[in-house]
CSV table of C-alpha atoms in Angstrom, one decimal:
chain,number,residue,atom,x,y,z
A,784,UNK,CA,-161.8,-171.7,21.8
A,785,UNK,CA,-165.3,-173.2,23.0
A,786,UNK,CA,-164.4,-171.6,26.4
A,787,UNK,CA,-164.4,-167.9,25.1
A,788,UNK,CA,-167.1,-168.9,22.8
A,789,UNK,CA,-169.2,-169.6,26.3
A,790,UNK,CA,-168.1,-166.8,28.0
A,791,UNK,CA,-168.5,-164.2,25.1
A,792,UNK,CA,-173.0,-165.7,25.3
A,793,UNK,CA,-173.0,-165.7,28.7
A,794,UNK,CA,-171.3,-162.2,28.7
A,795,UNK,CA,-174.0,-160.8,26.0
A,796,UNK,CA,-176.9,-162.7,27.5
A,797,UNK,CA,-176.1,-161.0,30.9
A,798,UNK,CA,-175.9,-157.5,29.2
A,799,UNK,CA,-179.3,-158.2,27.9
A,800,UNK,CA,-180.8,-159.5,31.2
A,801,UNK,CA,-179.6,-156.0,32.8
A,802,UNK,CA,-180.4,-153.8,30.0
A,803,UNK,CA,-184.2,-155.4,30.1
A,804,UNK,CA,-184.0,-154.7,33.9
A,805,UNK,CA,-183.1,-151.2,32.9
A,806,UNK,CA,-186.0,-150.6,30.8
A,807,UNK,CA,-188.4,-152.2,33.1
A,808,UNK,CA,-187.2,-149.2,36.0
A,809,UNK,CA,-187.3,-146.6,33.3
A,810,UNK,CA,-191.0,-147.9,32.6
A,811,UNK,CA,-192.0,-147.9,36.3
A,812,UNK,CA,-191.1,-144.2,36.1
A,813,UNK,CA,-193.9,-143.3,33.4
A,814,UNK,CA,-191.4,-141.0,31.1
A,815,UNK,CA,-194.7,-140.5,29.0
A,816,UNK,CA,-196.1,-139.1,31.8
A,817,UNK,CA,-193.9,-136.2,32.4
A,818,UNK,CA,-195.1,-134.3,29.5
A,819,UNK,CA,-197.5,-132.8,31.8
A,820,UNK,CA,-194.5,-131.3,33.4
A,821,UNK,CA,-194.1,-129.1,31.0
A,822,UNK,CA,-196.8,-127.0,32.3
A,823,UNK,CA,-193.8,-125.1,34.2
A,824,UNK,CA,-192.8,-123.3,31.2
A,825,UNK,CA,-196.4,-122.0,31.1
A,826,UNK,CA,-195.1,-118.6,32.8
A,827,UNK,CA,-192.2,-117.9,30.6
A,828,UNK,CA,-194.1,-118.5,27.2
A,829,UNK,CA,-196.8,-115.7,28.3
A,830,UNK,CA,-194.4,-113.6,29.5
A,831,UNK,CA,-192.5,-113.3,26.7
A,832,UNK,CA,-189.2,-114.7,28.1
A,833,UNK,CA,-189.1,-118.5,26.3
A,834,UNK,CA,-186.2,-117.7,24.6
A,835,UNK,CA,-184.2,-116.1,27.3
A,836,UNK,CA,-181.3,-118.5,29.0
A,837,UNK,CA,-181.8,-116.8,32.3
A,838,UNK,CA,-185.3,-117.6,32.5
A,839,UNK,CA,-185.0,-121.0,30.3
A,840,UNK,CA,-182.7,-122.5,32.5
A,841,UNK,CA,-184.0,-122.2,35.8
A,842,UNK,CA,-187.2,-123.3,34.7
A,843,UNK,CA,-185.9,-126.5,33.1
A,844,UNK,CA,-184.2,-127.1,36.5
A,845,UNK,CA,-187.7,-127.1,37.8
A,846,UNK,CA,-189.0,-129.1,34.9
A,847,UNK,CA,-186.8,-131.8,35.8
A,848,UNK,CA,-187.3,-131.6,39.4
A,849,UNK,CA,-191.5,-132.4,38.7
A,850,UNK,CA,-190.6,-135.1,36.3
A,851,UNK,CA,-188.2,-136.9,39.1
A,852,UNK,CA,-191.4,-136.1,42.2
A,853,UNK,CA,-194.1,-137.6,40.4
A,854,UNK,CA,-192.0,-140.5,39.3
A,855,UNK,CA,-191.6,-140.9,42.7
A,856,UNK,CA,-195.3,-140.6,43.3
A,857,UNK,CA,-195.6,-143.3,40.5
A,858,UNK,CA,-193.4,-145.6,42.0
A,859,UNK,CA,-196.0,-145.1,45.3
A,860,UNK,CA,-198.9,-145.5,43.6
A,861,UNK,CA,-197.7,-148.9,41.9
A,862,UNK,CA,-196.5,-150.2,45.3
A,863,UNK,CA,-199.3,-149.6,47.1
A,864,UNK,CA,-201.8,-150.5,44.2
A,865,UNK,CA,-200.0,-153.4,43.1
A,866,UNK,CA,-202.9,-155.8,43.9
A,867,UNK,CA,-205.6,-154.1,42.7
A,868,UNK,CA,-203.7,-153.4,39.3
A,869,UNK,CA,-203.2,-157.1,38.7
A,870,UNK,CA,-207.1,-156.9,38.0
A,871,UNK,CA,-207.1,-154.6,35.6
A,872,UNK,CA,-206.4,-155.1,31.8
A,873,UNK,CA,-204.1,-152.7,31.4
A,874,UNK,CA,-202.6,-152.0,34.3
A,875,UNK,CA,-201.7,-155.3,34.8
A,876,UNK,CA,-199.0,-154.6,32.5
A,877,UNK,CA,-197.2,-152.0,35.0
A,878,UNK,CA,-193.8,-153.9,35.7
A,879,UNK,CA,-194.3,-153.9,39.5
A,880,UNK,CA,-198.0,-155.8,39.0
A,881,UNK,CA,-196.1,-157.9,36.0
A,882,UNK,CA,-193.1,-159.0,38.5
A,883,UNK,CA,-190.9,-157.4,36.1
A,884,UNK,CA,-189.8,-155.2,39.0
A,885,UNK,CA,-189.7,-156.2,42.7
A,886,UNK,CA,-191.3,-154.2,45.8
A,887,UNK,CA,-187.6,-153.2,47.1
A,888,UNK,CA,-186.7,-152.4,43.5
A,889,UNK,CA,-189.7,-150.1,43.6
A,890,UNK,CA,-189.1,-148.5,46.9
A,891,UNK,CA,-185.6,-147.6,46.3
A,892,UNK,CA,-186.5,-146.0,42.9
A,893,UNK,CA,-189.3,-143.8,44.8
A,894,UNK,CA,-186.9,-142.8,47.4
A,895,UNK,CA,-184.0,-141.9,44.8
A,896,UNK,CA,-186.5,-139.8,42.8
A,897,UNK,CA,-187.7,-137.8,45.6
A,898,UNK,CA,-183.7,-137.2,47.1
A,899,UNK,CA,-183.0,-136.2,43.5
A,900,UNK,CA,-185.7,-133.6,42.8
A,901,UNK,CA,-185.1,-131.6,46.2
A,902,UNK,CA,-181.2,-131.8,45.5
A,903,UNK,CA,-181.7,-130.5,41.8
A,904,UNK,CA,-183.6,-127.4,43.4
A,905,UNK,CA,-180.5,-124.9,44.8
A,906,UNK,CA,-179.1,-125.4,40.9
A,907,UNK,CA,-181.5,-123.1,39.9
A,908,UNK,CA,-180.4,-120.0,42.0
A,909,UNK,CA,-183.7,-118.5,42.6
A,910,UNK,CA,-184.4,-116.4,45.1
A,911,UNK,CA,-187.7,-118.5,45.8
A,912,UNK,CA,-185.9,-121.3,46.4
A,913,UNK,CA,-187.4,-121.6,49.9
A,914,UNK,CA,-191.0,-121.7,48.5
A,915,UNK,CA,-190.0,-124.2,45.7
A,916,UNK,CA,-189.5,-126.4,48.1
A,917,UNK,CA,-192.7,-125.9,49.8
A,918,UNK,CA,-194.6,-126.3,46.5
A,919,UNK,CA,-192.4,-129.5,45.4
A,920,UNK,CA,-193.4,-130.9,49.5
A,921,UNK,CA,-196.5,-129.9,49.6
A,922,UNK,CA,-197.3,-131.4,45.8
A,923,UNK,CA,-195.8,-134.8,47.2
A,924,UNK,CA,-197.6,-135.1,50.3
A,925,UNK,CA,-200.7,-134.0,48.6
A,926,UNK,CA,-199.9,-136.9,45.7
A,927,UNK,CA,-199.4,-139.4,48.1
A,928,UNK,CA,-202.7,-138.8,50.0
A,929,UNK,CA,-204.4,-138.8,46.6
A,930,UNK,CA,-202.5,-142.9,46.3
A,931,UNK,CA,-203.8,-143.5,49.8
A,932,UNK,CA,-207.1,-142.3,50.5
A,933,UNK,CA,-208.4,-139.2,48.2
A,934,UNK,CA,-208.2,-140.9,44.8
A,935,UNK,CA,-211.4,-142.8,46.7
A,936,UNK,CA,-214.0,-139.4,46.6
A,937,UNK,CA,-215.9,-139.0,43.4
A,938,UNK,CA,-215.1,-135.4,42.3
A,939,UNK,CA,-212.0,-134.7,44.9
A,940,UNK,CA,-210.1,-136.7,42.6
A,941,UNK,CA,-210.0,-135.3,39.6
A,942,UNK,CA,-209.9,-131.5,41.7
A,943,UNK,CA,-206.4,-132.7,43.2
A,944,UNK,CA,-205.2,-133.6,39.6
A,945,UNK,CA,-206.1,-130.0,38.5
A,946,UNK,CA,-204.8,-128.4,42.1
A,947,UNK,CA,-201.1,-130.6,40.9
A,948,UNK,CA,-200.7,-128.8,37.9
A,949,UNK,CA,-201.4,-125.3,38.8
A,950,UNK,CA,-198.9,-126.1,41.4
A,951,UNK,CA,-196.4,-126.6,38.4
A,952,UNK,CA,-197.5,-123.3,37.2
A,953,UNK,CA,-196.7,-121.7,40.2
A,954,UNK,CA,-193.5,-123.3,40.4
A,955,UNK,CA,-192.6,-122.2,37.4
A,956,UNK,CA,-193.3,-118.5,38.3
A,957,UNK,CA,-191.5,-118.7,41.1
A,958,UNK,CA,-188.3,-119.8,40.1
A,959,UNK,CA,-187.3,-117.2,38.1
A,960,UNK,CA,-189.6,-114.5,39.8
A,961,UNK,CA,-192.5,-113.8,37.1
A,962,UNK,CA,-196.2,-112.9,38.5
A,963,UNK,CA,-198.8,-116.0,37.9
A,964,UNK,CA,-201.6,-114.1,36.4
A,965,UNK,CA,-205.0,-115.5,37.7
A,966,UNK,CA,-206.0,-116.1,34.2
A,967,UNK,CA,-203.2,-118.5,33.7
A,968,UNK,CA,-204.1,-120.5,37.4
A,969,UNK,CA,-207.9,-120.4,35.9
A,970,UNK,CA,-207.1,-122.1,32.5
A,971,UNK,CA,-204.7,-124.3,34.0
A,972,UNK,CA,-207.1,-125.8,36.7
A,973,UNK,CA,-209.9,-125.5,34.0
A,974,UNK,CA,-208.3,-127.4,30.9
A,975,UNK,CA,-206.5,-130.0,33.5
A,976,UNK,CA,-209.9,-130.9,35.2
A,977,UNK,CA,-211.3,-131.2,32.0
A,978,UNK,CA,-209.0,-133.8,30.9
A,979,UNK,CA,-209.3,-135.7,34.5
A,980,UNK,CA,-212.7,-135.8,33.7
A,981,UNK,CA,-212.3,-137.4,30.2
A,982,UNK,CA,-209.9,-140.0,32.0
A,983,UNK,CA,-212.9,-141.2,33.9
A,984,UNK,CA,-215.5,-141.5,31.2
A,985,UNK,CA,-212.6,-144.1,29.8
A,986,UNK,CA,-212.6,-145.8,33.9
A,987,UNK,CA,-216.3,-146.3,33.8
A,988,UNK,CA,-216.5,-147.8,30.1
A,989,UNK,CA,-214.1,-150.4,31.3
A,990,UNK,CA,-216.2,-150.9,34.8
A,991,UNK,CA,-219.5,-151.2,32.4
A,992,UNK,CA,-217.8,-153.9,30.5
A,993,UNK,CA,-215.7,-156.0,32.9
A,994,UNK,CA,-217.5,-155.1,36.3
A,995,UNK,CA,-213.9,-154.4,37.9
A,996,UNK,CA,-214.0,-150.8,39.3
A,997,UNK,CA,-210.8,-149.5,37.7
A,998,UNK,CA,-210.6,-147.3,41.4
A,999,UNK,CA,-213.0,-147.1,44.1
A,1000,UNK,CA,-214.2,-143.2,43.0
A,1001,UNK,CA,-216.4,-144.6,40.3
A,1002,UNK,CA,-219.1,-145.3,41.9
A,1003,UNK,CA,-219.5,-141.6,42.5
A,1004,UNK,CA,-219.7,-141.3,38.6
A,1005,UNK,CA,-221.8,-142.6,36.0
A,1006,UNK,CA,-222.1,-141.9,32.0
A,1007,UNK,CA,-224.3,-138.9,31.9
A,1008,UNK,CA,-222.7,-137.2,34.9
A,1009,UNK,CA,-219.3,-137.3,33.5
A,1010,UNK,CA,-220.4,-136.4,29.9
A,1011,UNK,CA,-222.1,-133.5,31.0
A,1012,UNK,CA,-219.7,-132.5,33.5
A,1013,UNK,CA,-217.0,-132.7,30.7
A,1014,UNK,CA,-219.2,-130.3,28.7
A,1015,UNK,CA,-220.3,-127.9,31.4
A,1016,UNK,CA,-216.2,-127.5,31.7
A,1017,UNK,CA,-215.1,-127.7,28.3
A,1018,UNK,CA,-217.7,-124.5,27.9
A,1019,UNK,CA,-216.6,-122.4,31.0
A,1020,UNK,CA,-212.7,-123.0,29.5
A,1021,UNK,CA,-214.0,-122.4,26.4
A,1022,UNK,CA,-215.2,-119.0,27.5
A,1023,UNK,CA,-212.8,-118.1,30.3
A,1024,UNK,CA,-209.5,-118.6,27.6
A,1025,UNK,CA,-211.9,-115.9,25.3
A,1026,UNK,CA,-212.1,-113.5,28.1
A,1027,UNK,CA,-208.1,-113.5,28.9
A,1028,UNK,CA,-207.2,-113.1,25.5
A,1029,UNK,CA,-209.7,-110.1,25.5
A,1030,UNK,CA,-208.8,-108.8,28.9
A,1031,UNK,CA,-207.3,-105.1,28.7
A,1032,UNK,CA,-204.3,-106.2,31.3
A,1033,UNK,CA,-203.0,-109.1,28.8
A,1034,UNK,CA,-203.7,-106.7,26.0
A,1035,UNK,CA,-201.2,-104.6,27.6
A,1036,UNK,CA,-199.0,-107.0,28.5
A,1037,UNK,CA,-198.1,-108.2,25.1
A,1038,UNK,CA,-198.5,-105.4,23.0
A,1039,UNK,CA,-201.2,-106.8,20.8
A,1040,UNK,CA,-204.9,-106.8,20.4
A,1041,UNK,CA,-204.8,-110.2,18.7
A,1042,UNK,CA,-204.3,-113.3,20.7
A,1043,UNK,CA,-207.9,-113.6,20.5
A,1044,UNK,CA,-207.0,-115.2,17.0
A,1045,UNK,CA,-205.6,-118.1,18.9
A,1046,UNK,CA,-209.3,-119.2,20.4
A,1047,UNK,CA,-210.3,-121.4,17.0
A,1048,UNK,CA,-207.4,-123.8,17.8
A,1049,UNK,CA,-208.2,-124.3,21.7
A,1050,UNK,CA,-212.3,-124.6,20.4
A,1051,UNK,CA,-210.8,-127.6,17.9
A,1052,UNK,CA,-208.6,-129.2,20.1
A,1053,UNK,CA,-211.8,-129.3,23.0
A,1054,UNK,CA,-214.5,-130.7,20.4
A,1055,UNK,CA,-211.9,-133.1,19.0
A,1056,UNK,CA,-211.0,-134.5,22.6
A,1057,UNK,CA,-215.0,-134.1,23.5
A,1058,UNK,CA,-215.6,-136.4,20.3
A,1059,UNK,CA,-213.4,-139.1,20.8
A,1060,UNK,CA,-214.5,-139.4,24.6
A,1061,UNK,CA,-218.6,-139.3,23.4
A,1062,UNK,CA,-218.5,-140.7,19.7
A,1063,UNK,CA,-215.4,-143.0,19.3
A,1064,UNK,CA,-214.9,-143.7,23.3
A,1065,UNK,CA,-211.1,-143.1,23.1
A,1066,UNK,CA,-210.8,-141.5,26.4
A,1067,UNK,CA,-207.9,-143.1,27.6
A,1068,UNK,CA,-204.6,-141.2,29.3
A,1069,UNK,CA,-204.5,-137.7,28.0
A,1070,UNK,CA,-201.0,-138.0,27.3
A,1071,UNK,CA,-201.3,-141.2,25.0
A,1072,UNK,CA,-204.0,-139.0,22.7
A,1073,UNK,CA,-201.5,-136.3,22.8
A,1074,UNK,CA,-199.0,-139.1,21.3
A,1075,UNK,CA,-201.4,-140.3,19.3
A,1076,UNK,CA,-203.8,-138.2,18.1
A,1077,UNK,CA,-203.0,-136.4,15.0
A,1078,UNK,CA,-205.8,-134.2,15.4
A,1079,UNK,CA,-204.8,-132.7,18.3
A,1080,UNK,CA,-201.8,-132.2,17.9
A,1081,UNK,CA,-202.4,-130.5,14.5
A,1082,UNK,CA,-204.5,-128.3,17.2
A,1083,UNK,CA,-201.4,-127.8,19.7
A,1084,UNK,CA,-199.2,-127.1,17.1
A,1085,UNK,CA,-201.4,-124.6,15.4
A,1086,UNK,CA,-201.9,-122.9,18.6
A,1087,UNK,CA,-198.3,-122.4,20.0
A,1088,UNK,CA,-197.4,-121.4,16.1
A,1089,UNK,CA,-200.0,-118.3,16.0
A,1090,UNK,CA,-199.4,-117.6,19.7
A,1091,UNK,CA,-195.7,-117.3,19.3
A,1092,UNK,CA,-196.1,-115.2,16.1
A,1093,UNK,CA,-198.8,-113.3,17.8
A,1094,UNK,CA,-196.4,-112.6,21.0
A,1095,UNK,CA,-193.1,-113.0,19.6
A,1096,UNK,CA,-192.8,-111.6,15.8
């Protein structure tokens, strides 16, 4: 009886040990993170053809392909930062800097994620598949000489974040054969920078109170350049979102004068991030304030509620 009673804890306790090892490898792949994935659907929700299954589910396909790359890109940049992230107060945290995970443990999971996303691709039957898999190589390689060297130059960095997620959009054009407008490459380059740039306002309030440089690029920045910067961009996306929804072509396109109702959300949803960077200095990961952020979300919400009424009722 006290023989099964032993091997019944050591069978639970050894379910635990490997469901905890689990969770640590799903953390190491930044799940959170892949909410900027959904930038692929970008296409189809302008072009009217969300709601389609032939459009829907070759996208997704793609969706899922980005979210299995830039883990692997994750799993790079932990590898390779592991070190310097053992400094820092958060990233510390990150189960490869915490031990939680080991180097080979971290390789294997980069490697599986990469082999995965470029199998996934033929399972969308596009006739771009050729040119997907350009876009998904070339937004690796570009990725990984962000982790290695170009994360390092002051302005270059937060221009390759931006480049990465028109490269989404793109993707998601291409897979189910829809034109990328160039207002759609302009506000996805514009708003993305923007938030890159609120990122390091949140790097150089942590290197002005602990001295550790977060990454090496910010010594290229300081607090009035990125607060102005952030503004100077907020304005031109500000501006540039007013002109597309004015522009005769997208008039046309949709069938409706009125999308230009929709600016009042994006104008909220730009002072609300601009205030908690500069008043309340909560200019952490863009993602987490999505989470977070009730606010803004209101503002997303709001926003894809009128636009789909606007485009779709």
């Amino acid at each position: 009886m006290f023989g099964r009673f032993r091997k019944k804890i050591y069978l639970c306790s050894h379910i635990t040990k490997i469901m905890n090892k689990m969770i640590h490898y799903i953390q190491l792949l930044r799940p959170l993170q892949w909410l900027k994935n959904t930038f692929v659907f970008a296409p189809i929700f302008f072009s009217n053809n969300l709601l389609k299954a032939e459009y829907f589910v070759p996208t997704a396909i793609v969706f899922v392909a980005f979210c299995l790359i830039s883990s692997s890109i994750y799993c790079f940049n932990d590898l390779r930062d592991v070190e310097a992230d053992r400094q820092h107060p958060k990233k510390c945290k990150r189960p490869i800097a915490s031990g939680k995970v080991s180097v080979k443990g971290g390789y294997v999971m980069m490697i599986a994620c990469l082999v995965g996303a470029f199998m996934l691709l033929p399972f969308a039957k596009s006739i771009n598949t050729p040119y997907l898999y350009i876009i998904i190589g070339g937004y690796w390689l570009m990725n990984i000489a962000y982790c290695i060297k170009l994360k390092q130059i002051a302005i270059l960095d937060v221009s390759i974040i931006a480049i990465g997620f028109v490269m989404r959009v793109l993707a998601g054009g291409l897979v189910v054969d829809i034109w990328v407008s160039h207002w759609l490459v302009m506000m996805t380059f514009l708003v993305t920078l923007f938030l890159a740039l609120s990122k390091r306002n949140d790097d150089y309030r942590i290197f002005e109170q602990t001295g550790i440089k977060p990454r090496v690029s910010i010594t290229g920045y300081n607090k009035t350049f990125i607060n102005e910067a952030t503004a100077i961009v907020a304005s031109v996306t500000m501006v540039c979102y007013i002109m597309y929804t004015m522009s005769p072509e997208v008039i046309e396109r949709m069938g409706t004068r009125y999308v230009y109702l929709t600016s009042g959300w994006v104008l909220a949803g730009l002072l609300r991030y601009l205030q908690n960077m500069i008043v309340f200095g909560l200019s952490g990961s863009p993602t987490k304030s999505l989470v977070k952020d009730h606010f803004i979300q209101f503002c997303i919400l709001g926003w894809l509620a009128s636009f789909f009424a606007i485009i779709y009722l």
